[in-house]
Coordinates of C-alpha atoms in Angstrom, one line a residue:
X1 CA -35.8 -36.8 -24.4
X2 CA -34.5 -33.9 -26.5
X3 CA -37.7 -32.0 -26.3
X4 CA -38.0 -32.5 -22.6
X5 CA -34.6 -30.9 -22.0
X6 CA -35.6 -27.6 -23.5
X7 CA -37.0 -25.4 -20.7
X8 CA -39.1 -23.1 -22.9
X9 CA -41.1 -26.1 -24.2
X10 CA -42.2 -26.7 -20.6
X11 CA -44.0 -23.4 -20.4
X12 CA -47.8 -23.5 -20.0
X13 CA -50.5 -20.9 -20.1
X14 CA -51.8 -19.7 -16.8
X15 CA -55.0 -21.1 -15.3
X16 CA -56.5 -17.6 -15.4
X17 CA -56.1 -17.4 -19.1
X18 CA -59.9 -16.5 -19.7
X19 CA -59.1 -13.2 -17.9
X20 CA -56.6 -12.2 -20.5
X21 CA -58.9 -10.4 -22.9
X22 CA -60.7 -8.3 -20.3
X23 CA -57.3 -7.4 -18.8
X24 CA -55.8 -6.6 -22.2
X25 CA -58.8 -4.4 -23.0
X26 CA -58.3 -2.7 -19.6
X27 CA -54.7 -2.0 -20.4
X28 CA -55.7 -0.6 -23.8
X29 CA -58.2 1.6 -22.1
X30 CA -55.6 2.8 -19.6
X31 CA -53.2 3.7 -22.4
X32 CA -56.0 5.6 -24.0
X33 CA -56.5 7.7 -20.9
X34 CA -52.8 8.3 -20.6
X35 CA -52.3 9.2 -24.2
X36 CA -52.4 13.0 -23.5
X37 CA -49.7 12.8 -20.9
X38 CA -51.3 15.7 -19.0
X39 CA -53.9 14.1 -16.7
X40 CA -52.6 14.5 -13.2
X41 CA -54.8 11.8 -11.8
X42 CA -52.9 9.1 -13.8
X43 CA -49.8 10.0 -11.7
X44 CA -51.7 10.3 -8.5
X45 CA -52.8 7.5 -6.1
X46 CA -55.8 6.7 -8.2
X47 CA -53.7 6.2 -11.2
X48 CA -51.3 4.0 -9.2
X49 CA -54.2 1.8 -8.1
X50 CA -55.5 1.5 -11.7
X51 CA -52.2 0.4 -13.2
X52 CA -51.3 -1.8 -10.3
X53 CA -54.6 -3.6 -10.6
X54 CA -54.1 -4.2 -14.3
X55 CA -50.5 -5.4 -13.6
X56 CA -51.7 -7.7 -10.9
X57 CA -54.5 -9.3 -12.9
X58 CA -52.3 -10.0 -15.9
X59 CA -52.1 -13.8 -16.5
X60 CA -48.6 -15.2 -16.1
X61 CA -47.0 -18.0 -18.0
X62 CA -45.6 -20.8 -15.8
X63 CA -42.6 -23.1 -16.5
X64 CA -43.1 -26.6 -15.2
X65 CA -40.4 -28.7 -13.6
X66 CA -38.6 -31.1 -15.9
X67 CA -39.5 -34.1 -13.8
X68 CA -43.2 -33.7 -14.0
X69 CA -45.1 -36.0 -16.4
X70 CA -47.3 -33.1 -17.7
X71 CA -44.1 -31.1 -18.6
X72 CA -43.4 -33.4 -21.5
X73 CA -44.3 -32.4 -25.0
X74 CA -45.4 -35.6 -26.8
X75 CA -44.1 -36.1 -30.4
X76 CA -46.7 -36.1 -33.2
X77 CA -45.8 -39.0 -35.5
X78 CA -47.7 -39.8 -38.8
X79 CA -48.8 -43.2 -40.0
X80 CA -48.0 -44.7 -43.4
X81 CA -51.5 -43.8 -44.5
X82 CA -50.9 -40.1 -43.6
X83 CA -47.9 -40.2 -46.0
X84 CA -49.9 -41.9 -48.7
X85 CA -52.7 -39.3 -48.5
X86 CA -50.1 -36.5 -49.1
X87 CA -48.3 -38.1 -52.0
X88 CA -49.7 -35.5 -54.4
X89 CA -47.2 -32.9 -53.2
X90 CA -44.7 -31.5 -55.7
X91 CA -41.7 -32.0 -53.4
X92 CA -40.6 -33.8 -50.2
X93 CA -40.6 -30.5 -48.4
X94 CA -44.2 -29.8 -49.4
X95 CA -45.3 -33.4 -48.5
X96 CA -43.7 -33.1 -45.0
X97 CA -45.4 -29.8 -44.5
X98 CA -48.8 -31.2 -45.5
X99 CA -48.3 -34.2 -43.3
X100 CA -47.3 -32.0 -40.3
X101 CA -50.5 -29.9 -40.8
X102 CA -52.7 -33.0 -40.6
X103 CA -51.1 -34.0 -37.3
X104 CA -51.8 -30.7 -35.5
X105 CA -55.5 -31.7 -35.0
X106 CA -54.5 -34.5 -32.6
X107 CA -53.6 -32.1 -29.8
X108 CA -55.8 -28.9 -30.2
X109 CA -55.3 -26.1 -27.8
X110 CA -51.7 -26.9 -26.8
X111 CA -49.0 -24.3 -26.8
X112 CA -46.3 -26.4 -28.5
X113 CA -46.3 -29.2 -31.1
X114 CA -43.3 -31.1 -32.3
X115 CA -43.8 -33.2 -35.4
X116 CA -41.4 -35.9 -36.6
X117 CA -42.1 -36.7 -40.2
X118 CA -40.1 -39.3 -42.2
X119 CA -40.6 -39.2 -46.0
X120 CA -40.3 -42.4 -48.0
X121 CA -42.1 -43.9 -50.9
X122 CA -45.0 -46.3 -50.6
X123 CA -43.1 -48.8 -52.7
X124 CA -40.3 -48.8 -50.0
X125 CA -43.0 -49.3 -47.3
X126 CA -44.4 -52.3 -49.2
X127 CA -41.0 -54.0 -49.2
X128 CA -41.1 -54.2 -45.4
X129 CA -44.8 -55.2 -45.3
X130 CA -45.9 -52.0 -43.6
X131 CA -49.6 -51.7 -42.8
X132 CA -51.4 -48.4 -43.5
X133 CA -51.9 -47.8 -39.8
X134 CA -48.2 -48.5 -38.9
X135 CA -46.1 -45.8 -37.4
X136 CA -44.1 -44.1 -40.1
X137 CA -41.1 -43.7 -37.8
X138 CA -40.9 -47.4 -37.1
X139 CA -41.2 -48.2 -40.9
X140 CA -38.5 -45.6 -41.6
X141 CA -36.1 -47.1 -39.1
X142 CA -36.5 -50.5 -40.9
X143 CA -35.5 -48.9 -44.3
X144 CA -32.0 -48.0 -45.5
X145 CA -31.0 -44.5 -44.3
X146 CA -30.6 -43.2 -47.9
X147 CA -34.2 -44.1 -48.7
X148 CA -35.6 -41.8 -46.0
X149 CA -35.7 -38.0 -45.5
X150 CA -36.4 -36.8 -42.0
X151 CA -38.2 -33.6 -41.1
X152 CA -38.8 -32.0 -37.7
X153 CA -41.5 -29.3 -37.3
X154 CA -41.9 -27.2 -34.2
X155 CA -45.2 -25.4 -34.0
X156 CA -45.4 -22.7 -31.4
X157 CA -48.4 -20.8 -30.0
X158 CA -48.4 -17.3 -31.5
X159 CA -49.7 -15.9 -28.2
X160 CA -46.5 -17.1 -26.5
X161 CA -43.9 -16.7 -29.3
X162 CA -43.4 -14.3 -32.2
X163 CA -41.9 -15.0 -35.6
X164 CA -38.2 -14.5 -34.7
X165 CA -38.5 -17.1 -31.9
X166 CA -38.0 -20.0 -34.4
X167 CA -34.4 -19.3 -35.0
X168 CA -33.1 -19.5 -31.4
X169 CA -35.4 -22.4 -30.7
X170 CA -34.0 -24.6 -33.5
X171 CA -30.5 -23.4 -32.6
X172 CA -31.1 -24.7 -29.1
X173 CA -32.6 -28.0 -30.4
X174 CA -29.6 -28.6 -32.7
X175 CA -27.2 -28.0 -29.9
X176 CA -29.0 -30.3 -27.6
X177 CA -29.2 -32.9 -30.4
X178 CA -25.4 -32.7 -30.8
X179 CA -25.0 -33.3 -27.1
X180 CA -27.4 -36.3 -27.1
X181 CA -25.9 -37.9 -30.2
X182 CA -22.3 -37.3 -29.2
X183 CA -21.6 -35.1 -32.2
X184 CA -20.7 -32.1 -30.0
X185 CA -18.2 -34.2 -28.0
X186 CA -16.6 -35.5 -31.2
X187 CA -16.3 -32.1 -32.7
X188 CA -14.8 -30.6 -29.6
X189 CA -12.3 -33.4 -28.9
X190 CA -8.9 -31.9 -28.2
X191 CA -10.3 -28.3 -28.2
X192 CA -11.0 -26.5 -25.0
X193 CA -14.3 -24.8 -25.2
X194 CA -16.5 -23.1 -22.6
X195 CA -19.7 -25.0 -21.7
X196 CA -22.8 -24.0 -23.7
X197 CA -25.2 -21.6 -22.0
X198 CA -28.5 -23.3 -21.2
X199 CA -31.5 -21.3 -22.3
X200 CA -33.2 -19.8 -19.3
X201 CA -36.9 -18.9 -19.9
X202 CA -36.9 -16.8 -16.7
X203 CA -34.7 -14.2 -18.4
X204 CA -37.2 -13.8 -21.2
X205 CA -40.2 -13.7 -18.8
X206 CA -38.4 -11.1 -16.6
X207 CA -37.8 -8.9 -19.7
X208 CA -41.5 -9.2 -20.8
X209 CA -42.5 -8.4 -17.2
X210 CA -40.4 -5.2 -17.3
X211 CA -42.0 -4.2 -20.6
X212 CA -45.4 -4.7 -19.2
X213 CA -44.6 -2.5 -16.2
X214 CA -43.3 0.3 -18.5
X215 CA -46.4 0.1 -20.8
X216 CA -48.7 0.9 -17.8
X217 CA -46.8 4.1 -16.9
X218 CA -48.3 7.4 -18.1
X219 CA -46.9 9.1 -21.2
X220 CA -44.3 10.3 -21.9
X221 CA -42.4 8.3 -19.2
X222 CA -43.6 5.0 -20.6
X223 CA -42.6 5.6 -24.2
X224 CA -39.5 3.8 -25.4
X225 CA -38.4 2.6 -28.8
X226 CA -38.4 -1.1 -27.8
X227 CA -38.9 -1.4 -24.0
X228 CA -42.7 -0.8 -23.8
X229 CA -45.7 -2.5 -25.3
X230 CA -48.7 -1.1 -27.2
X231 CA -51.9 -2.7 -26.1
X232 CA -54.1 -2.6 -29.2
X233 CA -57.2 -4.2 -27.6
X234 CA -59.5 -1.3 -28.5
X235 CA -58.0 -0.3 -31.9
X236 CA -60.6 -2.4 -33.7
X237 CA -63.6 -0.4 -32.4
X238 CA -64.8 1.9 -35.2
X239 CA -62.5 0.3 -37.7
X240 CA -64.1 -0.4 -41.1
X241 CA -63.0 -2.9 -43.5
X242 CA -61.8 -1.2 -46.7
X243 CA -60.6 -2.4 -50.0
X244 CA -58.1 -5.3 -49.7
X245 CA -56.4 -7.6 -52.1
X246 CA -54.3 -10.7 -51.1
X247 CA -51.2 -11.1 -53.3
X248 CA -49.0 -14.2 -52.9
X249 CA -45.6 -14.1 -54.6
X250 CA -44.1 -17.3 -55.9
X251 CA -40.5 -18.3 -55.4
X252 CA -39.2 -16.7 -58.6
X253 CA -40.6 -13.3 -57.8
X254 CA -39.3 -13.5 -54.2
X255 CA -35.9 -14.3 -55.6
X256 CA -36.1 -11.3 -57.9
X257 CA -37.1 -8.9 -55.1
X258 CA -34.3 -10.2 -52.9
X259 CA -31.7 -9.7 -55.6
X260 CA -33.1 -6.2 -56.3
X261 CA -32.9 -5.4 -52.5
X262 CA -29.3 -6.6 -52.1
X263 CA -27.7 -5.8 -55.5
X264 CA -29.7 -2.6 -56.5
X265 CA -30.8 -0.8 -53.4
X266 CA -28.1 -2.3 -51.2
X267 CA -30.5 -2.8 -48.2
X268 CA -32.2 -5.6 -46.4
X269 CA -35.4 -7.2 -47.7
X270 CA -37.6 -5.6 -45.0
X271 CA -36.4 -2.1 -46.0
X272 CA -37.0 -2.9 -49.6
X273 CA -40.5 -4.1 -48.9
X274 CA -41.3 -0.9 -46.9
X275 CA -39.9 1.2 -49.8
X276 CA -42.0 -0.6 -52.3
X277 CA -45.2 -0.1 -50.3
X278 CA -44.5 3.5 -49.5
X279 CA -43.7 4.2 -53.2
X280 CA -47.0 2.7 -54.3
X281 CA -49.0 4.9 -51.9
X282 CA -47.1 8.0 -53.0
X283 CA -47.9 7.2 -56.6
X284 CA -51.5 6.8 -55.8
X285 CA -51.7 9.9 -53.5
X286 CA -49.0 12.3 -54.8
X287 CA -50.2 15.1 -52.5
X288 CA -49.0 13.2 -49.4
X289 CA -46.1 14.9 -47.5
X290 CA -45.8 12.3 -44.8
X291 CA -46.4 8.6 -44.5
X292 CA -47.2 7.0 -41.1
X293 CA -46.1 3.3 -41.2
X294 CA -47.8 1.2 -38.6
X295 CA -45.3 -1.6 -38.1
X296 CA -44.9 -4.8 -36.2
X297 CA -41.2 -4.9 -35.3
X298 CA -39.1 -7.5 -33.5
X299 CA -37.9 -5.2 -30.6
X300 CA -34.9 -7.5 -29.9
X301 CA -32.1 -4.9 -29.7
X302 CA -30.9 -5.6 -26.1
X303 CA -28.1 -8.0 -25.2
X304 CA -29.1 -11.6 -25.7
X305 CA -32.6 -10.7 -26.7
X306 CA -32.2 -12.2 -30.1
X307 CA -31.7 -15.6 -28.5
X308 CA -34.7 -15.4 -26.1
X309 CA -37.9 -17.3 -26.7
X310 CA -41.1 -15.4 -26.2
X311 CA -43.3 -12.7 -27.8
X312 CA -41.1 -9.6 -28.0
X313 CA -42.6 -8.1 -31.2
X314 CA -44.7 -4.9 -30.7
X315 CA -46.6 -2.4 -32.8
X316 CA -44.8 0.9 -33.5
X317 CA -45.6 3.9 -35.6
X318 CA -42.8 5.1 -37.8
X319 CA -43.4 8.5 -39.5
X320 CA -41.6 9.2 -42.8
X321 CA -41.4 12.8 -43.9
X322 CA -41.2 12.7 -47.7
X323 CA -41.9 16.4 -48.7
X324 CA -42.8 16.7 -52.3
X325 CA -43.1 13.1 -53.5
X326 CA -42.9 14.2 -57.2
X327 CA -39.3 15.2 -56.6
X328 CA -38.4 12.2 -54.5
X329 CA -36.3 9.5 -56.1
X330 CA -36.8 5.8 -55.2
X331 CA -33.3 5.5 -53.8
X332 CA -34.0 8.6 -51.7
X333 CA -37.1 7.1 -50.3
X334 CA -35.2 3.9 -49.5
X335 CA -32.6 5.9 -47.6
X336 CA -35.3 7.6 -45.5
X337 CA -36.9 4.3 -44.6
X338 CA -33.5 2.7 -43.9
X339 CA -32.4 5.7 -41.7
X340 CA -35.6 5.7 -39.7
X341 CA -35.2 1.9 -39.3
X342 CA -31.6 2.1 -38.1
X343 CA -32.3 5.0 -35.7
X344 CA -35.4 3.2 -34.3
X345 CA -37.3 6.5 -34.8
X346 CA -40.6 4.8 -34.2
X347 CA -42.9 5.4 -31.2
X348 CA -45.8 3.8 -29.4
X349 CA -48.9 4.5 -31.4
X350 CA -51.5 6.8 -29.9
X351 CA -55.0 5.5 -29.8
X352 CA -56.8 5.7 -33.2
X353 CA -53.6 6.6 -35.1
X354 CA -53.9 3.3 -36.8
X355 CA -56.8 4.7 -38.8
X356 CA -54.5 7.0 -40.8
X357 CA -51.5 4.8 -41.0
X358 CA -50.3 2.0 -43.3
X359 CA -50.2 -1.3 -41.4
X360 CA -47.4 -3.6 -42.4
X361 CA -46.1 -6.7 -40.7
X362 CA -42.4 -6.8 -41.5
X363 CA -41.3 -9.4 -38.9
X364 CA -41.3 -12.2 -41.3
X365 CA -39.2 -10.2 -43.8
X366 CA -36.8 -9.1 -41.1
X367 CA -35.9 -12.7 -40.6
X368 CA -33.8 -12.7 -43.7
X369 CA -32.2 -16.0 -44.6
X370 CA -35.2 -18.3 -44.6
X371 CA -35.5 -20.6 -47.6
X372 CA -36.9 -19.1 -50.7
X373 CA -40.7 -19.7 -51.0
X374 CA -41.0 -20.8 -47.4

């Protein structure tokens, strides 16, 4: 009942979804033609027909009515055997995460998954005579409350939602849970408060529709720090895989980096991460006078956008003029990165600019406050 009340979880992909990739590549090709900003035909009737055709063919997300049976998102619930198979985890958090991962295969291709995972010991399950195929939720309800830890995982389609969407979604779910359980009424007894604002997915979809329209305009009219979209469907052509190394930091090192960012540099974690990457490149290539950072940023600066559910992140190019890197202090580099970040001095990348830029996804680091080691 709680999941069914949230309007964003009733969104579904459009039936013309197979047309998305050809349309996306067409939008990328259109931005490639408009990159110079001097082609008169892009502003003439022919250009209007081209961008109107791409805009009209773009698949739309629909929001189903709450009363429809297909609008419900069924809960994914493990069995006692699923909990037993993941008992090798080092903590309850890790065990719940493993169990949730095994449940996702039950509904492949769906946009949203909501997993309810109770964690209890197999010895407690044996005391109530639970069979391996029994529902873990039913067994947990038969146990004492202090013997069970409850976890709820919401898994969102990355084509519909970006990383920062998780925070407003869980805020909405917690508020709705308070209303369903009566906790909100008990907390507000005797205190006059305005009614909570229900999440309206139409606002988020209208904002994304506006950004799509702007992205199909010719440059420089289309360019905006946050209100346009870079269609990168063609950036992979001619792209060669170079040297790469995957480094995974453990919890202790992440805690060290966070303390260094806050207590030493006095900045956010995402700025400290960009500073560390930029400093590494300047040490490897001291002759560089400018660094182009190819970033994926949240683009949620407008009123109420931080509470919207949808894919608002976009790729931006943020140039950093460093001058003589041999005379540049680390704190000075951090100030340059932080100033460019605060001023939003990034721009929509031109085609093929990715080849000479440093690509970094800072969306996850921008969501500061997540549990360490998450």
